[in-house]
Short mmCIF file of C-alpha atoms in Angstrom, two decimals:
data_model
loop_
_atom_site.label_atom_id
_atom_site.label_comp_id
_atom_site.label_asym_id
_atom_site.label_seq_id
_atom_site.Cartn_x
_atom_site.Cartn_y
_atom_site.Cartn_z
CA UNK A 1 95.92 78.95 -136.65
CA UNK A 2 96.15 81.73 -134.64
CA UNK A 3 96.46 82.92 -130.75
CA UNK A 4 92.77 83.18 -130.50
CA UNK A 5 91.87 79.77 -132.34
CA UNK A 6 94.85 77.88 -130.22
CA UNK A 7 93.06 78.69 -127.00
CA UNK A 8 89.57 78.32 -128.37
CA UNK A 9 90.70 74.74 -129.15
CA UNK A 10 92.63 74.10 -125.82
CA UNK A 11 89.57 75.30 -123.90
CA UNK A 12 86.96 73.41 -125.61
CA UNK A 13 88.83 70.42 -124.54
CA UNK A 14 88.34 71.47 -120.89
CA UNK A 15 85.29 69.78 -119.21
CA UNK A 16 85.81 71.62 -115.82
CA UNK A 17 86.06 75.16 -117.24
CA UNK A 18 83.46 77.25 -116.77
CA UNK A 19 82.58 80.32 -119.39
CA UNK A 20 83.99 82.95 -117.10
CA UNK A 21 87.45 81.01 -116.95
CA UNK A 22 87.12 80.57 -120.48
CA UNK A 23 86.99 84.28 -120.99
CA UNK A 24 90.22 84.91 -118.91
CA UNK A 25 92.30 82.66 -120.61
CA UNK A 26 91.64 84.75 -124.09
CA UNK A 27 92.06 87.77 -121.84
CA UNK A 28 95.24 86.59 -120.05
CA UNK A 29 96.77 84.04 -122.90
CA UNK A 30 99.21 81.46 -121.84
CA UNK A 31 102.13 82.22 -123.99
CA UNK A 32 102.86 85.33 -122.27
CA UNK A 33 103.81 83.36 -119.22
CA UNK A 34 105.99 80.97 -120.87
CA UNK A 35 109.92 81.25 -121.45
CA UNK A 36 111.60 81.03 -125.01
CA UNK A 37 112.87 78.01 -123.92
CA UNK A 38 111.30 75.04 -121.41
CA UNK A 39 110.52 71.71 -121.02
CA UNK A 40 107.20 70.19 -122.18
CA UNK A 41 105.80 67.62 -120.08
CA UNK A 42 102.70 66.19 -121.32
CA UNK A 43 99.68 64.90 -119.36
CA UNK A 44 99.41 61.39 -121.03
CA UNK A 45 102.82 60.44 -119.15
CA UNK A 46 104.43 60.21 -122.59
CA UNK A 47 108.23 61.60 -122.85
CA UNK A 48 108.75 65.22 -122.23
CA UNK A 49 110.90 67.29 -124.71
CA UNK A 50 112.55 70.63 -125.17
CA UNK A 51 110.11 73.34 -127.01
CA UNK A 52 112.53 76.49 -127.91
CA UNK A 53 110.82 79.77 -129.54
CA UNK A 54 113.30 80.61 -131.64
CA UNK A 55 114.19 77.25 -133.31
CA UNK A 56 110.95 75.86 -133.32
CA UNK A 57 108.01 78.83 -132.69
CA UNK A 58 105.57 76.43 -134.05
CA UNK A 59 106.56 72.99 -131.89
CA UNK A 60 106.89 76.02 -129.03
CA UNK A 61 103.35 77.61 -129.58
CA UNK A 62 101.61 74.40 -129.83
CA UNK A 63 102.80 72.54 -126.79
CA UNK A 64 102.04 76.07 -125.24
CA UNK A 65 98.87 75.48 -126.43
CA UNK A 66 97.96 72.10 -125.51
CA UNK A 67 96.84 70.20 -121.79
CA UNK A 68 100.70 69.71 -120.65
CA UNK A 69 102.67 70.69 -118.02
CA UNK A 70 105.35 73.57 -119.26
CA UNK A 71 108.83 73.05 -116.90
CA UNK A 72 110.41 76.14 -116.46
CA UNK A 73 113.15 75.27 -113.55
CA UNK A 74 115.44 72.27 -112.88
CA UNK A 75 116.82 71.99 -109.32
CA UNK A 76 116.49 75.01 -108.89
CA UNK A 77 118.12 76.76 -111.60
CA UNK A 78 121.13 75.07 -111.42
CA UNK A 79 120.24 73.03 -113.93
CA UNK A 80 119.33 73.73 -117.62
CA UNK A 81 115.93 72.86 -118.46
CA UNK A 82 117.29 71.76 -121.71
CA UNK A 83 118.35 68.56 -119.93
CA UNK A 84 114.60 67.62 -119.20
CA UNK A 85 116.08 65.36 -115.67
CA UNK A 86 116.21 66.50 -111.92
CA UNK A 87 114.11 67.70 -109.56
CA UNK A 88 111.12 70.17 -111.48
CA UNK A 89 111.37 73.29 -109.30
CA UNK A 90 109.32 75.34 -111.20
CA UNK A 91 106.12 75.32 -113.75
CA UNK A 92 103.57 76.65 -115.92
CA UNK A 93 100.57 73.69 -114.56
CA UNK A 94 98.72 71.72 -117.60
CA UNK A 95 95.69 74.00 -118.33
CA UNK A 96 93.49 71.24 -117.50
CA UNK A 97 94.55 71.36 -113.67
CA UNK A 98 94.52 74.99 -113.55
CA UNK A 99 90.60 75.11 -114.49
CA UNK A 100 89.71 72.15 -111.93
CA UNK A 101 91.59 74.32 -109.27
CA UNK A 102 89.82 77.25 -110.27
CA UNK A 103 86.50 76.01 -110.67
CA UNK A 104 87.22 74.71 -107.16
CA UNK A 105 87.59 77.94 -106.11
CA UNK A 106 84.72 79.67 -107.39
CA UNK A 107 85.16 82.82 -106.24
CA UNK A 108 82.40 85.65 -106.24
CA UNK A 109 83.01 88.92 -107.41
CA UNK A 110 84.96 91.13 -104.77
CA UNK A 111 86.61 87.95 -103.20
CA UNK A 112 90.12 88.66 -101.87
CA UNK A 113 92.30 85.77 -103.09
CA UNK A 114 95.65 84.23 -101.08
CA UNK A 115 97.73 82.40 -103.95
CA UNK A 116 100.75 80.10 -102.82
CA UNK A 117 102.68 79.90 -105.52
CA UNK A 118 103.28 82.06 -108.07
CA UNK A 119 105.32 80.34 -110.87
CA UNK A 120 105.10 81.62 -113.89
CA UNK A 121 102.41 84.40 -112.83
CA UNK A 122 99.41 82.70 -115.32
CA UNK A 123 97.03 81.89 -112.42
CA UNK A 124 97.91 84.95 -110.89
CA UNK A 125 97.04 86.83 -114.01
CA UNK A 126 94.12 84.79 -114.82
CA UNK A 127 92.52 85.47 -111.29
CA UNK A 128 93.09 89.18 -111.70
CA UNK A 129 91.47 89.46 -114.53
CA UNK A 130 88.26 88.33 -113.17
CA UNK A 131 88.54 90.15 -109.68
CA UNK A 132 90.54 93.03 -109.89
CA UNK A 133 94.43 93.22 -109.16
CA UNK A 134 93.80 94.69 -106.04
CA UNK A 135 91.57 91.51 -104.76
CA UNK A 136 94.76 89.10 -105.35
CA UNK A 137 97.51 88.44 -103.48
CA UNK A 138 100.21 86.05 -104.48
CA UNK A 139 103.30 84.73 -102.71
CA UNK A 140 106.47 82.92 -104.62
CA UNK A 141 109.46 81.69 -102.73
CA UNK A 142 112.28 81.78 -105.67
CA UNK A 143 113.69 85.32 -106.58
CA UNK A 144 114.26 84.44 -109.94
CA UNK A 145 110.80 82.92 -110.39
CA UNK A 146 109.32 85.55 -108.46
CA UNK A 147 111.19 88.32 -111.35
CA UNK A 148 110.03 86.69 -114.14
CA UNK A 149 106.60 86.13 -113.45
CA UNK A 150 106.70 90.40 -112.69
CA UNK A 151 108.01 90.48 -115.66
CA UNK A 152 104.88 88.12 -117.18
CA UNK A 153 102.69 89.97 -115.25
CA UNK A 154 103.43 93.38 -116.48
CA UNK A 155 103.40 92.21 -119.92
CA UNK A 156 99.70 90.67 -119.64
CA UNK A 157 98.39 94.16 -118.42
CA UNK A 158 98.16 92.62 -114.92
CA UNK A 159 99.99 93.86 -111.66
CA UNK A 160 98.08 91.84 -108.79
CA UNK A 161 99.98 91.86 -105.34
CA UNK A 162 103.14 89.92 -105.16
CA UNK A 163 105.32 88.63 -102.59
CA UNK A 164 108.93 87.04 -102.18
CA UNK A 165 108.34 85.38 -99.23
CA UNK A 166 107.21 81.51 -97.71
CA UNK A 167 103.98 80.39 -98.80
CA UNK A 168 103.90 78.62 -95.77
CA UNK A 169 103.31 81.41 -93.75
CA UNK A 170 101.01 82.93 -95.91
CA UNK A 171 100.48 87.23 -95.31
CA UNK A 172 98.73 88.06 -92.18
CA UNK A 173 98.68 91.95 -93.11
CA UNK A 174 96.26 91.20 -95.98
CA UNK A 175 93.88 88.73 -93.93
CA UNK A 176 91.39 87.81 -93.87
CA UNK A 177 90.62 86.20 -97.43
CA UNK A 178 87.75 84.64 -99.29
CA UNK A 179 89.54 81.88 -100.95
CA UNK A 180 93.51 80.59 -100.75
CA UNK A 181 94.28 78.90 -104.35
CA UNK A 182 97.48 77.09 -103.80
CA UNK A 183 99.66 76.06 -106.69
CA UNK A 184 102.23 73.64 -105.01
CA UNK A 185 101.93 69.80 -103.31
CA UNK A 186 101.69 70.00 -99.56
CA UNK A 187 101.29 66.84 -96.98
CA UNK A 188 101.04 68.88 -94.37
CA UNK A 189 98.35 72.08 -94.81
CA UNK A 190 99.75 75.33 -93.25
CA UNK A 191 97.46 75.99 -90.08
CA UNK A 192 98.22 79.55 -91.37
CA UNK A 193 96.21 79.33 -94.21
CA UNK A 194 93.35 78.88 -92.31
CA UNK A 195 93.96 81.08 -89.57
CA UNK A 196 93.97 83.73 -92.86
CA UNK A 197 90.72 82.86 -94.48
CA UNK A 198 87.24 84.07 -93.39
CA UNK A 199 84.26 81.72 -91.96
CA UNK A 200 82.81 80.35 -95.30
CA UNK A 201 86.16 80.64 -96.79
CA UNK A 202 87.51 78.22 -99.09
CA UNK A 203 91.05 76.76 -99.56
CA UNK A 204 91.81 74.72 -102.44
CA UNK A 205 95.06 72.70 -101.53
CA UNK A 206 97.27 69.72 -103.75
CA UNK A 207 97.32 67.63 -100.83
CA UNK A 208 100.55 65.19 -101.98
CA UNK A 209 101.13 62.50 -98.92
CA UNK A 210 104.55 60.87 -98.74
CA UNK A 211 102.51 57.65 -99.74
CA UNK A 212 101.48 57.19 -104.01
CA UNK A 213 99.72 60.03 -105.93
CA UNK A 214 97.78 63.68 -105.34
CA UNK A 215 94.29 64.84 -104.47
CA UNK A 216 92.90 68.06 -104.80
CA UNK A 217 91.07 69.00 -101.55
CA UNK A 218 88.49 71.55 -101.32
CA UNK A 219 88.21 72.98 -97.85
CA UNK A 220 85.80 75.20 -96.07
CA UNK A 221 86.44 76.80 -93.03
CA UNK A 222 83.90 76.25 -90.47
CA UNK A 223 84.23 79.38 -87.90
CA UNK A 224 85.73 77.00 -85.19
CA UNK A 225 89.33 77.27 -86.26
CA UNK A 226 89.08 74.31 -88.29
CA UNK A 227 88.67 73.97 -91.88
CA UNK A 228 87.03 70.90 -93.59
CA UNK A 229 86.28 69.12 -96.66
CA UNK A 230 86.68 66.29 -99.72
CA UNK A 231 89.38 65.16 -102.24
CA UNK A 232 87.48 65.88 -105.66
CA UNK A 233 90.46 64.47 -108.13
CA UNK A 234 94.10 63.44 -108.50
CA UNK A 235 97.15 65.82 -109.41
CA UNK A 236 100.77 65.80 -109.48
CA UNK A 237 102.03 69.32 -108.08
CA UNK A 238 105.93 70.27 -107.24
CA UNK A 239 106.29 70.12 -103.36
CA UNK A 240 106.43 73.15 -101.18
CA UNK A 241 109.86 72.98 -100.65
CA UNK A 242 109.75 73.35 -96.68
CA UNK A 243 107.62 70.01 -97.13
CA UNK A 244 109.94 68.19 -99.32
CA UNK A 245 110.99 64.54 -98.76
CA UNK A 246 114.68 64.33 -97.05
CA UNK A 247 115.80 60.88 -97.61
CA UNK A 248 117.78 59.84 -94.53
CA UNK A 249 121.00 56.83 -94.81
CA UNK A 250 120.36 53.75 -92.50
CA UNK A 251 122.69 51.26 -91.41
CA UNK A 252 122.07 47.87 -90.56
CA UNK A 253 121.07 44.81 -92.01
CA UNK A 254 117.40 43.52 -93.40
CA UNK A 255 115.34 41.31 -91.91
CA UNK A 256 114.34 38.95 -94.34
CA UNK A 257 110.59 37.85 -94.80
CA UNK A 258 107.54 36.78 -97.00
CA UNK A 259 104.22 38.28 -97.67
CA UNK A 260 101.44 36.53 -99.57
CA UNK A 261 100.02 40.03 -100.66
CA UNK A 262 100.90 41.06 -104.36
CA UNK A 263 102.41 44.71 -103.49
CA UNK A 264 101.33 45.50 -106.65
CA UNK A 265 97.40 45.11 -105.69
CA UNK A 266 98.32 47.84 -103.06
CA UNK A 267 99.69 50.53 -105.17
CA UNK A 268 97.67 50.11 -108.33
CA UNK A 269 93.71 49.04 -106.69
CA UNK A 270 92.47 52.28 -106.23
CA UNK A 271 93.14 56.40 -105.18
CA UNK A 272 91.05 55.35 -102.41
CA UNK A 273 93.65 52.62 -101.11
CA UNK A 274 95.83 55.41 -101.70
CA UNK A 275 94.16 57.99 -99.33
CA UNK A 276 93.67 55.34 -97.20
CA UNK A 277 97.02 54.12 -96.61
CA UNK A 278 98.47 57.81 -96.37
CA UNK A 279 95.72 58.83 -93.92
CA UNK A 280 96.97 55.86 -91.57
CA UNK A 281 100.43 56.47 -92.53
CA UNK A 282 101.21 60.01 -92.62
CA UNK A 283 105.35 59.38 -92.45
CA UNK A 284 105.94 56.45 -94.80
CA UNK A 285 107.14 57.08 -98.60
CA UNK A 286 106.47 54.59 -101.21
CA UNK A 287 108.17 54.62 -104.71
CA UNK A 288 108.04 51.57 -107.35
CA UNK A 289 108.97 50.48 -110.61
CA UNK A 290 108.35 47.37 -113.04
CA UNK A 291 111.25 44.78 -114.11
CA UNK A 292 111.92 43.11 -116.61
CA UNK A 293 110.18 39.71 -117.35
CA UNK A 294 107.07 41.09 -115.32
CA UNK A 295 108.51 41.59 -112.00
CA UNK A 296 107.74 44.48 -109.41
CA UNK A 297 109.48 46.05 -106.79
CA UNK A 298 108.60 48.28 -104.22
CA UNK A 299 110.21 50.86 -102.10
CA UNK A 300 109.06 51.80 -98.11
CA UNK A 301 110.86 54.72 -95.98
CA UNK A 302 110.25 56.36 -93.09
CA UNK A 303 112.89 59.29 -90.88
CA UNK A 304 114.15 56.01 -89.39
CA UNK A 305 112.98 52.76 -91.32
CA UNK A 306 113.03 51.58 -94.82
CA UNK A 307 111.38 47.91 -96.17
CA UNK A 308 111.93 46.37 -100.22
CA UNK A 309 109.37 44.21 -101.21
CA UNK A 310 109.93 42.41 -104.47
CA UNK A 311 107.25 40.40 -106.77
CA UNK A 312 108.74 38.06 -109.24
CA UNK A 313 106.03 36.14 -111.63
CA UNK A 314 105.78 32.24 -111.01
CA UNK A 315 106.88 32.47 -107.53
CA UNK A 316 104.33 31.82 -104.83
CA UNK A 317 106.94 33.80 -102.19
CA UNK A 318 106.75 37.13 -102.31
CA UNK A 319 110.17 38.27 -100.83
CA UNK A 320 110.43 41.26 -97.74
CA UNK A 321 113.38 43.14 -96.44
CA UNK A 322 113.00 45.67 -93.72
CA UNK A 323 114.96 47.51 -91.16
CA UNK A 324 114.63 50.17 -88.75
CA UNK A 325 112.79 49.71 -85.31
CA UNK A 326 109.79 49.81 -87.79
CA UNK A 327 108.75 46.97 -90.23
CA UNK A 328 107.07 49.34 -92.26
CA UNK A 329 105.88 46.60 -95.08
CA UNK A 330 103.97 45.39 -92.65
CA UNK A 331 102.14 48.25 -91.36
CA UNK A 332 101.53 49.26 -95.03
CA UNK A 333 100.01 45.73 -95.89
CA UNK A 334 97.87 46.06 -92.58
CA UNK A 335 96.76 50.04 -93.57
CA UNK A 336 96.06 48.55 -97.37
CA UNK A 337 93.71 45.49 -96.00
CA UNK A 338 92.04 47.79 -93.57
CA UNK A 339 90.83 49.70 -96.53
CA UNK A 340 89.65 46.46 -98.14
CA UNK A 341 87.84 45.92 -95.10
CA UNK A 342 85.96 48.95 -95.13
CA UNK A 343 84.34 47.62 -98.59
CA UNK A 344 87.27 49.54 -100.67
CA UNK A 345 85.42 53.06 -100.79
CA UNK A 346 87.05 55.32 -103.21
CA UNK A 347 88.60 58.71 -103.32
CA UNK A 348 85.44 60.96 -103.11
CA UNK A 349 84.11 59.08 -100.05
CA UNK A 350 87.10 60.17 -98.16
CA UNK A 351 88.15 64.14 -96.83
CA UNK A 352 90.60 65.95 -94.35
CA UNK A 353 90.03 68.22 -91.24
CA UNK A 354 92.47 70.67 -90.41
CA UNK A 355 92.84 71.86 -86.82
CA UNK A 356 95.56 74.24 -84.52
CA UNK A 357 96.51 70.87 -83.72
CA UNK A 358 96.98 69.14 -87.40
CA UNK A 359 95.17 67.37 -89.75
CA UNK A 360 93.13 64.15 -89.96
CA UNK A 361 91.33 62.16 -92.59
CA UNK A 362 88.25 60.67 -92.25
CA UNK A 363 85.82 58.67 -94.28
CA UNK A 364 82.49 59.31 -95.03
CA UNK A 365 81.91 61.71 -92.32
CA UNK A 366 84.54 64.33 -90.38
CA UNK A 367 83.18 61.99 -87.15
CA UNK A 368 84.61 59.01 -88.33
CA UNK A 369 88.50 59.65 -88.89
CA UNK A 370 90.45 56.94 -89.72
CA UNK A 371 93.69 57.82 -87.92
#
């Protein structure tokens, strides 16, 4: 099979791809982006594994070539991504996310772009081809990451604006834009970005709470200073890094309680329990796992509290430990039945409003925020 028939097949498998995407990812293919060596991490959650060019071209082309996530950078680079484990720093996103994002976008022809996030340089490239390289402006925080994806760049026939610099801050000397395409997880979205983009101007943000899972916002901004919109779907993006999680040591001992709610009903009901509960609880982290013989435990932190809840099967006492001036299971159980009270509305009823001041979500309506 060759290059052409590879992404013919990947793209047909696309349901969010339009034709013009379509186009630009024969014109700008995929493998140019990708290093001889990286870590494949598919979409289905299965286990990732090494894909090397020159030992395997074949096992290399075709995960290239399929729906999955291609890790290019451990920790930074200070690990090998031969090792597959630590923090992903760096990717190539599954081709499936990049064509919701884009489609998102939708941007007309002469639209000036803002990308945050350049990575590997494949959106990058991919936008340029269908605007112009002088209509796209992309900023990447890593100097090595930023290099290479020149490097990508150059070799795809593309040389779009780039800048080493925060993402965060976006590029005021290029404002204002059409449309901001942002390629990492935020859970807070830069006023800056908005401040950047023109009245009818989109911004299509990974909004990644603290609290479980992703959602792909698409905002408009309104002319007021504020921007507004819904979640459309769920992703899993790398984390700005000014907006990564710093977990913080706490001393003291647990309080020791029950609940009678299953904690697994609150992370596994719904996304929209999951927007829900990070809407009302901007600060709190949640992480779980499963145990063996069926049991369940899960994981609450805040910058000064932190709460273990723990399900075991055939006990009616569902154990709590918290501590911290905060009893953060508690508030999380409350946030969870509040949704439940609301008639559990998922994911697509909900949206965000960001103002100079922040950002709020609301439900059903930017009137009715639920903060």
């Amino acid at each position: 099979m060759n290059i052409g028939e590879r992404i013919a097949a990947l793209t047909g498998q696309l349901a969010d791809l339009d034709g013009r995407w379509r186009e630009a990812m024969h014109a700008v293919p995929r493998h140019l982006f990708i290093p001889d060596r990286a870590w494949c991490h598919p979409e289905d959650g299965s286990m990732g594994y090494l894909i090397d060019r020159t030992a395997d071209p074949e096992v290399w082309l075709s995960a290239v070539y399929s729906d999955a996530a291609i890790i290019t950078q451990i920790d930074e680079g200070t690990v090998d991504v031969a090792a597959g484990q630590g923090e992903y720093t760096s990717s190539s996103s599954a081709p499936g996310i990049v064509a919701a994002g884009l489609s998102l976008l939708n941007p007309y022809e002469g639209d000036e772009v803002l990308e945050i996030g350049t990575g590997t340089g494949w959106t990058a490239g991919l936008l340029a081809h269908c605007l112009g390289d002088d209509n796209v402006t992309s900023i990447e925080i890593d100097q090595a990451v930023f290099g290479r994806a020149v490097e990508n760049l150059k070799a795809s026939g593309h040389v779009p604006r780039l800048i080493l610099g925060d993402g965060a801050k976006g590029c005021s000397e290029r404002a204002p834009y059409d449309r901001v395409h942002v390629t990492c997880g935020v859970s807070e979205v830069p006023y800056a970005w908005v401040e950047q983009t023109r009245a009818g101007g989109l911004l299509v943000v990974p909004w990644m709470p603290y609290w479980e899972g992703g959602h792909l916002a698409r905002l408009t901004v309104v002319g007021d200073g504020t921007a507004v919109g819904r979640f459309h779907r769920g992703v899993v993006f790398m984390p700005m890094r000014s907006q990564r999680w710093r977990d913080v040591s706490l001393e003291g001992s647990f309080r020791d309680s029950a609940t009678a709610l299953d904690p697994r009903r609150v992370v596994w009901s719904s996304t929209g329990a999951d927007v829900a509960v990070a809407g009302l609880l901007p600060d709190v982290q949640g992480a779980h796992a499963g145990e063996e013989g069926g049991g369940f435990r899960l994981w609450l932190s805040s910058g000064d509290s932190e709460a273990q809840v723990h399900y075991a099967p055939g006990f009616r006492r569902v154990s709590v430990f918290q501590r911290g001036p905060r009893d953060l299971w508690d508030e999380v159980e409350a946030a969870y039945l509040r949704w439940v009270s609301w008639g559990e509305p998922e994911r697509d009823r909900f949206g965000m409003t960001i103002t100079p001041e922040g950002q709020r979500v609301w439900l059903d309506s930017p009137d009715n925020p639920i903060g």
